[in-house]
Amino acid sequence: MQKSRRWWSLVGVVVGALGLAVSYASAAVLHVRASPPVAVAEALTSLVPGNVADWAITTFGRHDKQVLVGGMLVVLAIVFALLGLAARRRWWLTALGYVAIAVIGGAAVLSKPEETPVDLMPLLLGALTWLVGFVLATQWLRRWEVVEESEDPAHEPSHTRRIFFTGIVSMAVVAGALGVLGRVAGGARRNVEESRRLLRLEGVTAPGAPSGVQVGVKGIAPWQTPTSDFYLIDTAYIEPAIEPAQWRLRVHGMVEREVTLTYDDLIGRGLTEDWMTLNCVSNEVGGDLIGNAWWSGVRLSGILAEAGPLEGADAVLQTSQDGWTCGTPLTALTDHRNALLAVAMNGEPLPIEHGFPVRTVVPGLYGYVSACKWVVDMEVTQFDKVTGYWVDKGWSEQGPVKLASRIDVPREGATVAAGQVVFGGVAWHQHTGISGVEVSVDGGGWTRAELGRVPSVDTWVQWRVALPVAKGDHEVRVRAIDESGAVQTGVRAAPAPNGATGWHTVSFTAR
């Protein structure tokens, strides 16, 4: 029957969804972070070329992971439909297809550094569900087909048809229920959230923005970025949920002595606090992948000094609990800058999505070579022996932050009143500092802007300037000058491989 083709495809999709749901729910019950779908999604992300990853971040922002997961589910639905269709003539081909998908999922699960063979249990349960569900559903459908094609009027197809649809609908309902169960049973994050809420960190303060840092222009990004607004970039599809009591950091490699720290060990060393601006190497000119916060933590220089790096070591390979890695210059972690193992942000324990319980914060470097969330391992090594996650995708080995500035007021396409127009924004060059900001309207001369005060060279600075503007369409651009006297280049360059350059330019209309 030609019309039965759609029912075979439906069998493939429903059985496939049921197997995924069983895998997802069992992973939640067993507290396995990287369930097979998550592990495959993260493995696919690791294989995406750097320029494609940069495009996805720029295009979809915080929704890039949802887009990939959605695309993966669409592809899986198509594959499952084709497997169901193939089963009509070659059942063994469908079984082989399920096995192939399971092998891919197993490889992805075992590729995670913190995973063990036990974490394959959700995958095995899902694969078993595929095979059993496939046998049952195809039997129901074949009986219906045989009866409907029979020329014997004594055979009534309605009974076998009812069995098929009852079975398929039941499978779909169970799949949906297991999906809900997976969300409910995934209590690891809720438990860690509760631990975080009850955590009291002695020595952590929550100061407001220092006096004089704001220049009083409405529309400029707040000098202190609220934690809820701080940009998020990582490769984890489900953030690691780590209880502070279970956290460990191992410092090893080219060191005189290996150091292992518990959370209590770390906190017991005493906390350092500082304002620091972090920005992503994927940030376009004028972009918002940047924020400034009050960070509390323990200086890495003391911990590394205790380990005693050996002569010749020039890098530290940091590894996150989810397997993400970055190579950081050893000097950036041991010099006078406040490179921290951070435990708090804006006066509160780190949110899970920002790396709770411990992450690395290093002023003056882009995050892709320094900001390791959920950090659990630091290997002192050499750059010619290791590469980090993004370096493998073509980004530069070392990522010092570039001198940059941004116009926040007026916004692109805004309409303002002609006359004295106030322009404002932010500029940054962490670990070097900003000495000046200049603004040019319609290609005219550069005018110095007023700068807000800053507590250190490791934060951004707000700027403002008022200039006469006639009626009509206009264009304003900005450039910064750092403490060394270097002037921000106007040469436009994309973020890859080591950060965007160029003057931020905004078009507006005066009336």
XYZ file of C-alpha atoms in Angstrom:
511
model
C 0.000 0.000 0.000
C 1.345 3.393 -0.981
C -0.589 5.099 1.758
C 1.065 2.920 4.402
C 4.425 4.578 3.722
C 3.487 7.467 5.975
C 2.608 5.063 8.789
C 6.032 3.410 8.550
C 7.640 6.843 8.729
C 5.468 7.644 11.742
C 6.613 4.446 13.453
C 10.233 5.489 12.950
C 9.681 8.972 14.403
C 7.640 7.823 17.429
C 9.984 4.952 18.323
C 12.981 7.270 17.877
C 11.418 9.899 20.151
C 10.609 7.256 22.765
C 14.220 6.058 22.842
C 15.517 9.620 23.202
C 13.023 10.292 26.000
C 14.071 7.144 27.886
C 17.723 8.165 27.529
C 17.028 11.723 28.696
C 14.908 10.698 31.691
C 17.306 7.980 32.853
C 20.232 10.404 32.612
C 18.333 12.830 34.827
C 17.476 10.117 37.369
C 21.087 8.873 37.424
C 22.429 12.460 37.576
C 24.422 12.025 34.381
C 25.126 15.543 33.094
C 26.041 14.652 29.525
C 23.044 12.580 28.463
C 23.539 11.172 24.947
C 21.691 14.030 23.178
C 23.678 16.599 25.168
C 26.970 14.780 24.582
C 26.320 14.583 20.845
C 25.362 18.274 20.697
C 28.570 19.250 22.517
C 30.616 16.938 20.296
C 29.084 18.520 17.191
C 29.901 21.958 18.582
C 33.534 20.923 19.073
C 33.702 19.888 15.403
C 32.233 23.127 14.049
C 34.900 25.293 12.324
C 35.853 28.468 14.154
C 34.372 30.834 11.568
C 31.056 28.969 11.684
C 31.023 29.090 15.489
C 31.744 32.818 15.393
C 28.916 33.331 12.891
C 26.510 31.388 15.115
C 27.435 33.427 18.194
C 27.075 36.688 16.285
C 23.827 35.678 14.579
C 21.968 33.862 17.336
C 23.621 35.267 20.476
C 22.443 33.465 23.605
C 20.185 31.236 21.520
C 22.972 29.579 19.504
C 22.751 26.323 21.485
C 18.970 26.151 21.173
C 19.303 26.604 17.419
C 21.808 23.739 17.169
C 19.707 21.456 19.379
C 16.595 22.304 17.370
C 18.410 21.590 14.118
C 19.771 18.329 15.516
C 16.272 17.216 16.551
C 14.913 18.033 13.093
C 17.684 15.991 11.480
C 17.042 13.120 13.900
C 13.314 13.207 13.115
C 14.116 12.916 9.414
C 16.580 10.065 10.066
C 14.060 8.231 12.255
C 11.372 8.656 9.588
C 13.700 7.195 6.959
C 14.620 4.298 9.259
C 10.943 3.571 9.780
C 10.339 3.637 6.048
C 13.294 1.310 5.442
C 11.871 -1.206 7.909
C 8.975 -1.945 5.536
C 11.338 -3.842 3.240
C 14.591 -4.323 5.181
C 14.121 -4.548 8.938
C 17.838 -5.236 9.449
C 18.733 -1.878 7.871
C 16.636 -0.060 10.475
C 18.164 -2.059 13.310
C 21.619 -1.250 11.968
C 20.683 2.416 11.828
C 19.651 2.445 15.493
C 22.902 0.724 16.441
C 24.903 3.285 14.447
C 23.166 6.176 16.211
C 23.815 4.507 19.570
C 27.515 4.073 18.748
C 27.795 7.757 17.834
C 26.103 8.700 21.106
C 28.373 6.377 23.090
C 31.502 7.841 21.520
C 30.278 11.348 22.360
C 29.556 10.386 25.977
C 32.948 8.740 26.495
C 34.730 11.707 24.895
C 33.908 13.831 27.952
C 36.861 13.848 30.367
C 34.762 13.426 33.507
C 32.564 10.644 32.136
C 32.860 6.937 32.970
C 31.414 3.750 31.458
C 28.564 4.035 33.986
C 27.424 7.120 32.095
C 26.630 4.863 29.135
C 23.616 3.442 31.004
C 21.134 6.040 29.659
C 22.377 5.326 26.142
C 21.979 1.561 26.548
C 18.456 1.996 27.907
C 17.571 4.273 25.008
C 18.991 1.844 22.441
C 17.110 -1.053 24.023
C 13.919 1.004 23.866
C 14.507 1.649 20.165
C 14.857 -2.048 19.391
C 11.930 -3.262 21.525
C 9.684 -0.410 20.435
C 10.616 -1.015 16.809
C 9.691 -4.712 17.015
C 6.328 -3.988 18.669
C 5.311 -1.095 16.436
C 6.252 -2.855 13.201
C 4.297 -5.962 14.256
C 1.187 -3.851 14.868
C 1.560 -2.155 11.505
C 2.262 -5.345 9.549
C -0.832 -7.052 10.999
C -2.953 -4.098 9.953
C -1.462 -4.173 6.439
C -1.964 -7.923 6.064
C -5.578 -7.752 7.180
C -6.406 -4.731 5.026
C -4.834 -6.333 1.949
C -6.646 -9.622 2.538
C -9.472 -10.416 0.130
C -11.267 -12.482 2.755
C -14.319 -10.428 3.832
C -14.239 -12.206 7.183
C -11.144 -10.205 8.129
C -12.124 -6.840 9.560
C -9.178 -4.331 9.478
C -10.667 -1.987 12.080
C -9.457 -4.136 14.998
C -5.847 -4.299 13.853
C -5.940 -0.624 12.896
C -7.161 0.231 16.385
C -4.322 -1.792 17.942
C -1.755 0.048 15.813
C -2.993 3.527 16.626
C -3.490 2.737 20.310
C 0.073 1.459 20.518
C 1.601 4.380 18.634
C -0.326 6.979 20.603
C 0.658 5.260 23.840
C 4.326 5.373 22.835
C 4.056 9.071 22.008
C 2.356 9.807 25.352
C 5.017 7.857 27.253
C 7.753 9.752 25.386
C 6.189 13.059 26.378
C 5.745 11.959 29.982
C 9.371 10.831 30.187
C 10.472 14.188 28.834
C 8.597 15.885 31.665
C 9.987 13.366 34.146
C 13.484 14.129 32.938
C 13.036 17.800 33.702
C 11.545 17.066 37.111
C 14.059 14.382 38.029
C 17.043 16.446 36.954
C 17.410 17.695 40.485
C 21.196 18.045 40.490
C 20.999 21.676 39.432
C 18.234 22.423 41.934
C 20.298 20.903 44.737
C 23.338 22.947 43.742
C 21.197 26.089 43.452
C 20.026 25.476 47.005
C 23.622 24.975 48.176
C 24.581 28.193 46.430
C 21.678 30.072 48.030
C 22.681 28.920 51.510
C 26.402 29.540 50.978
C 27.923 32.302 53.097
C 31.357 33.458 51.959
C 33.246 35.353 54.619
C 35.119 38.295 53.162
C 32.859 38.798 50.139
C 31.511 42.332 49.894
C 29.031 43.975 47.555
C 30.064 47.571 46.914
C 28.131 49.800 44.571
C 29.780 51.540 41.641
C 32.581 53.839 42.889
C 32.026 57.575 42.917
C 32.726 59.357 39.647
C 32.692 56.350 37.317
C 29.373 57.378 35.748
C 29.372 60.366 33.386
C 25.650 61.031 33.696
C 24.455 60.226 30.176
C 21.184 58.323 30.015
C 21.454 55.321 27.735
C 25.085 54.393 28.436
C 25.541 50.826 29.667
C 25.783 50.776 33.492
C 29.388 50.942 34.639
C 28.707 47.918 36.873
C 26.975 45.263 34.815
C 24.169 43.508 36.718
C 24.874 39.801 37.003
C 21.634 38.981 35.201
C 22.748 41.092 32.211
C 26.330 39.851 32.033
C 27.030 38.174 28.711
C 27.194 34.375 28.530
C 29.392 32.411 26.119
C 30.261 28.757 26.671
C 29.985 25.386 24.941
C 28.012 23.533 27.635
C 24.464 22.580 26.664
C 23.706 21.731 30.266
C 25.845 23.649 32.732
C 27.783 21.442 35.163
C 26.085 21.365 38.561
C 28.900 20.935 41.080
C 28.402 20.895 44.836
C 31.113 22.982 46.548
C 31.931 20.003 48.784
C 32.588 17.875 45.674
C 34.735 20.420 43.822
C 38.447 19.747 43.399
C 41.172 21.591 41.514
C 44.287 19.718 40.490
C 47.404 21.737 39.609
C 50.004 19.506 37.988
C 52.318 19.078 35.011
C 55.620 20.945 34.846
C 55.674 21.717 38.564
C 57.887 20.838 41.497
C 54.921 19.542 43.467
C 51.335 18.751 42.565
C 48.652 20.740 44.387
C 45.058 19.630 44.912
C 42.560 22.046 46.405
C 39.106 21.536 47.852
C 36.604 24.360 48.019
C 37.276 24.851 51.733
C 41.039 24.858 51.066
C 40.554 27.601 48.497
C 38.296 29.797 50.639
C 40.600 29.323 53.602
C 43.409 31.093 51.759
C 41.623 34.421 52.046
C 39.799 36.311 49.323
C 40.889 39.161 47.083
C 38.298 41.448 45.454
C 38.544 43.717 42.441
C 36.623 45.358 39.614
C 37.341 43.693 36.273
C 35.910 44.012 32.802
C 35.636 40.842 30.721
C 34.880 40.710 27.009
C 34.551 37.960 24.441
C 36.863 37.683 21.451
C 33.716 37.177 19.336
C 32.537 40.695 20.151
C 31.997 42.712 16.976
C 32.935 46.382 16.812
C 30.227 48.107 18.857
C 29.000 44.771 20.257
C 27.693 43.970 23.720
C 29.643 40.817 24.593
C 31.345 42.720 27.400
C 30.614 43.457 31.037
C 32.146 44.855 34.199
C 31.712 43.222 37.608
C 33.057 43.031 41.150
C 34.882 39.707 41.434
C 35.902 37.914 44.631
C 38.377 35.067 44.695
C 41.867 33.798 45.417
C 44.885 34.975 43.465
C 46.346 32.307 41.231
C 49.883 33.602 41.585
C 50.142 32.242 45.134
C 48.726 28.843 44.225
C 51.065 28.463 41.252
C 54.020 29.637 43.340
C 53.219 26.858 45.797
C 53.229 24.337 42.945
C 56.551 25.726 41.674
C 56.482 25.872 37.842
C 59.585 24.330 36.274
C 61.926 26.188 33.984
C 60.628 26.269 30.420
C 56.944 26.214 31.346
C 55.064 29.032 29.627
C 51.404 27.943 29.599
C 48.641 26.600 31.807
C 46.059 24.353 30.172
C 42.834 24.908 32.075
C 40.066 22.307 31.860
C 36.435 22.751 32.765
C 34.308 20.025 34.310
C 32.472 19.744 30.972
C 35.734 19.169 29.081
C 36.275 22.648 27.612
C 39.915 23.765 27.617
C 41.943 26.939 27.213
C 45.667 27.633 27.181
C 46.643 30.639 29.291
C 50.073 32.314 29.362
C 51.753 31.389 32.632
C 52.987 34.955 33.061
C 49.409 36.286 33.042
C 48.598 34.042 36.013
C 51.712 34.821 38.012
C 52.434 38.531 37.456
C 51.086 41.438 39.520
C 47.624 41.477 37.888
C 44.704 40.050 39.845
C 44.236 36.740 38.032
C 41.715 34.994 40.258
C 40.049 31.729 40.976
C 36.766 33.567 41.426
C 34.042 32.334 43.761
C 31.736 35.355 43.790
C 30.417 37.978 41.381
C 28.916 41.308 42.403
C 28.884 40.240 46.046
C 27.094 36.899 45.562
C 28.362 33.349 44.951
C 28.828 32.769 41.244
C 25.646 31.799 39.392
C 25.877 28.289 37.942
C 25.879 29.629 34.388
C 28.860 31.846 35.261
C 30.930 28.963 36.615
C 29.798 28.101 40.164
C 31.483 27.079 42.343
C 34.827 28.299 40.905
C 35.939 29.907 37.657
C 39.021 31.724 36.403
C 39.087 35.476 35.784
C 42.162 37.052 34.163
C 42.214 40.783 33.327
C 43.757 41.741 30.000
C 43.012 38.496 28.136
C 40.020 37.445 26.092
C 37.957 34.738 27.750
C 38.710 32.066 25.155
C 42.279 31.797 26.498
C 41.653 32.534 30.155
C 38.095 32.490 31.520
C 37.525 28.842 32.410
C 34.159 28.258 34.071
C 33.690 25.217 36.344
C 37.481 24.857 36.361
C 38.728 21.532 37.778
C 42.197 21.055 36.299
C 45.262 23.186 35.578
C 48.227 21.637 33.810
C 51.396 23.718 33.794
C 52.930 23.048 30.415
C 54.240 24.629 27.207
C 52.285 26.166 24.337
C 53.986 23.931 21.786
C 52.612 20.856 23.568
C 48.942 21.778 24.031
C 46.140 23.680 22.333
C 42.880 24.937 23.793
C 39.373 24.402 22.463
C 39.145 27.582 20.371
C 42.767 27.479 19.225
C 41.961 24.116 17.637
C 39.295 25.995 15.652
C 41.768 28.484 14.224
C 41.810 31.263 16.818
C 45.121 32.740 17.937
C 47.129 30.960 20.586
C 47.334 33.955 22.899
C 44.525 36.484 23.179
C 45.455 39.847 24.698
C 42.478 42.218 24.774
C 42.548 44.892 22.066
C 42.045 48.601 22.545
C 38.393 49.362 21.775
C 35.546 51.826 22.263
C 31.810 51.954 21.695
C 29.087 54.550 21.160
C 26.001 53.931 23.289
C 24.312 57.314 22.758
C 22.831 57.968 20.289
C 21.856 54.515 19.047
C 22.090 53.522 15.404
C 19.260 55.184 13.449
C 18.180 57.415 16.331
C 16.626 60.851 15.861
C 17.881 63.660 18.114
C 17.235 67.378 18.466
C 19.577 69.556 16.405
C 21.977 71.779 18.345
C 24.211 70.558 21.159
C 24.082 66.786 20.968
C 25.465 64.656 23.785
C 27.430 61.582 22.745
C 28.455 58.888 25.193
C 29.718 55.357 25.528
C 32.479 53.172 26.924
C 36.107 52.369 26.103
C 38.419 49.637 27.362
C 41.908 48.171 27.226
C 42.184 45.990 30.294
C 45.520 45.752 32.048
C 46.699 48.836 30.107
C 44.020 51.439 30.758
C 42.428 54.302 28.834
C 43.926 57.804 28.785
C 41.580 59.412 26.274
C 38.580 59.046 23.958
C 37.991 61.106 20.824
C 34.844 61.627 18.763
C 34.424 62.782 15.157
C 31.166 63.844 13.480
C 30.788 63.514 9.705
C 34.487 62.918 9.175
C 35.532 66.187 10.851
C 38.266 66.709 13.407
C 38.577 64.664 16.549
C 37.263 66.118 19.807
C 38.390 64.894 23.213
C 35.668 63.466 25.430
C 35.291 63.688 29.183
C 36.164 60.454 30.962
C 34.683 58.964 34.084
C 37.006 57.905 36.868
C 38.022 54.256 37.226
C 39.470 52.303 40.163
C 42.068 50.529 38.021
C 43.267 49.890 34.476
C 41.367 46.600 34.462
C 37.915 48.128 33.937
C 36.226 49.948 31.116
C 35.642 53.696 31.317
C 32.573 55.744 30.454
C 32.974 58.836 28.242
C 30.831 61.766 27.115
C 31.102 64.825 24.887
C 28.627 67.453 23.642
C 29.040 68.756 20.065
C 27.005 71.134 17.858
C 25.072 69.240 15.176
C 22.983 70.819 12.393
C 19.723 69.404 11.048
C 20.090 66.427 8.723
C 21.611 62.968 8.601
C 24.949 62.474 10.322
C 27.569 59.919 11.251
C 29.622 59.835 14.436
C 32.644 57.671 15.146
C 34.808 57.082 18.193
C 38.349 56.002 18.943
C 40.246 55.430 22.183
C 43.797 56.133 23.319
C 45.352 53.868 25.928
C 47.728 54.676 28.765
C 50.745 53.791 26.621
C 49.731 56.419 24.046
C 48.568 53.925 21.422
C 45.613 55.101 19.326
C 42.843 52.669 18.434
C 43.150 51.590 14.811
C 40.425 52.395 12.334
C 41.227 49.356 10.211
C 38.214 47.064 10.193
C 38.867 43.407 11.027
C 36.499 40.597 11.953
C 36.717 38.981 15.405
C 38.573 35.920 14.102
C 41.306 35.049 14.799
C 42.213 37.392 17.671
C 39.568 40.089 18.144
C 37.737 42.700 16.073
C 39.231 46.106 15.273
C 37.897 49.343 13.790
C 36.162 52.525 14.922
C 32.567 52.128 16.001
C 30.400 54.311 13.761
C 26.763 55.284 14.296
C 24.382 56.983 11.875
C 21.687 59.286 13.274
C 19.360 62.116 12.256
C 19.124 65.580 13.822
C 15.856 67.540 13.531
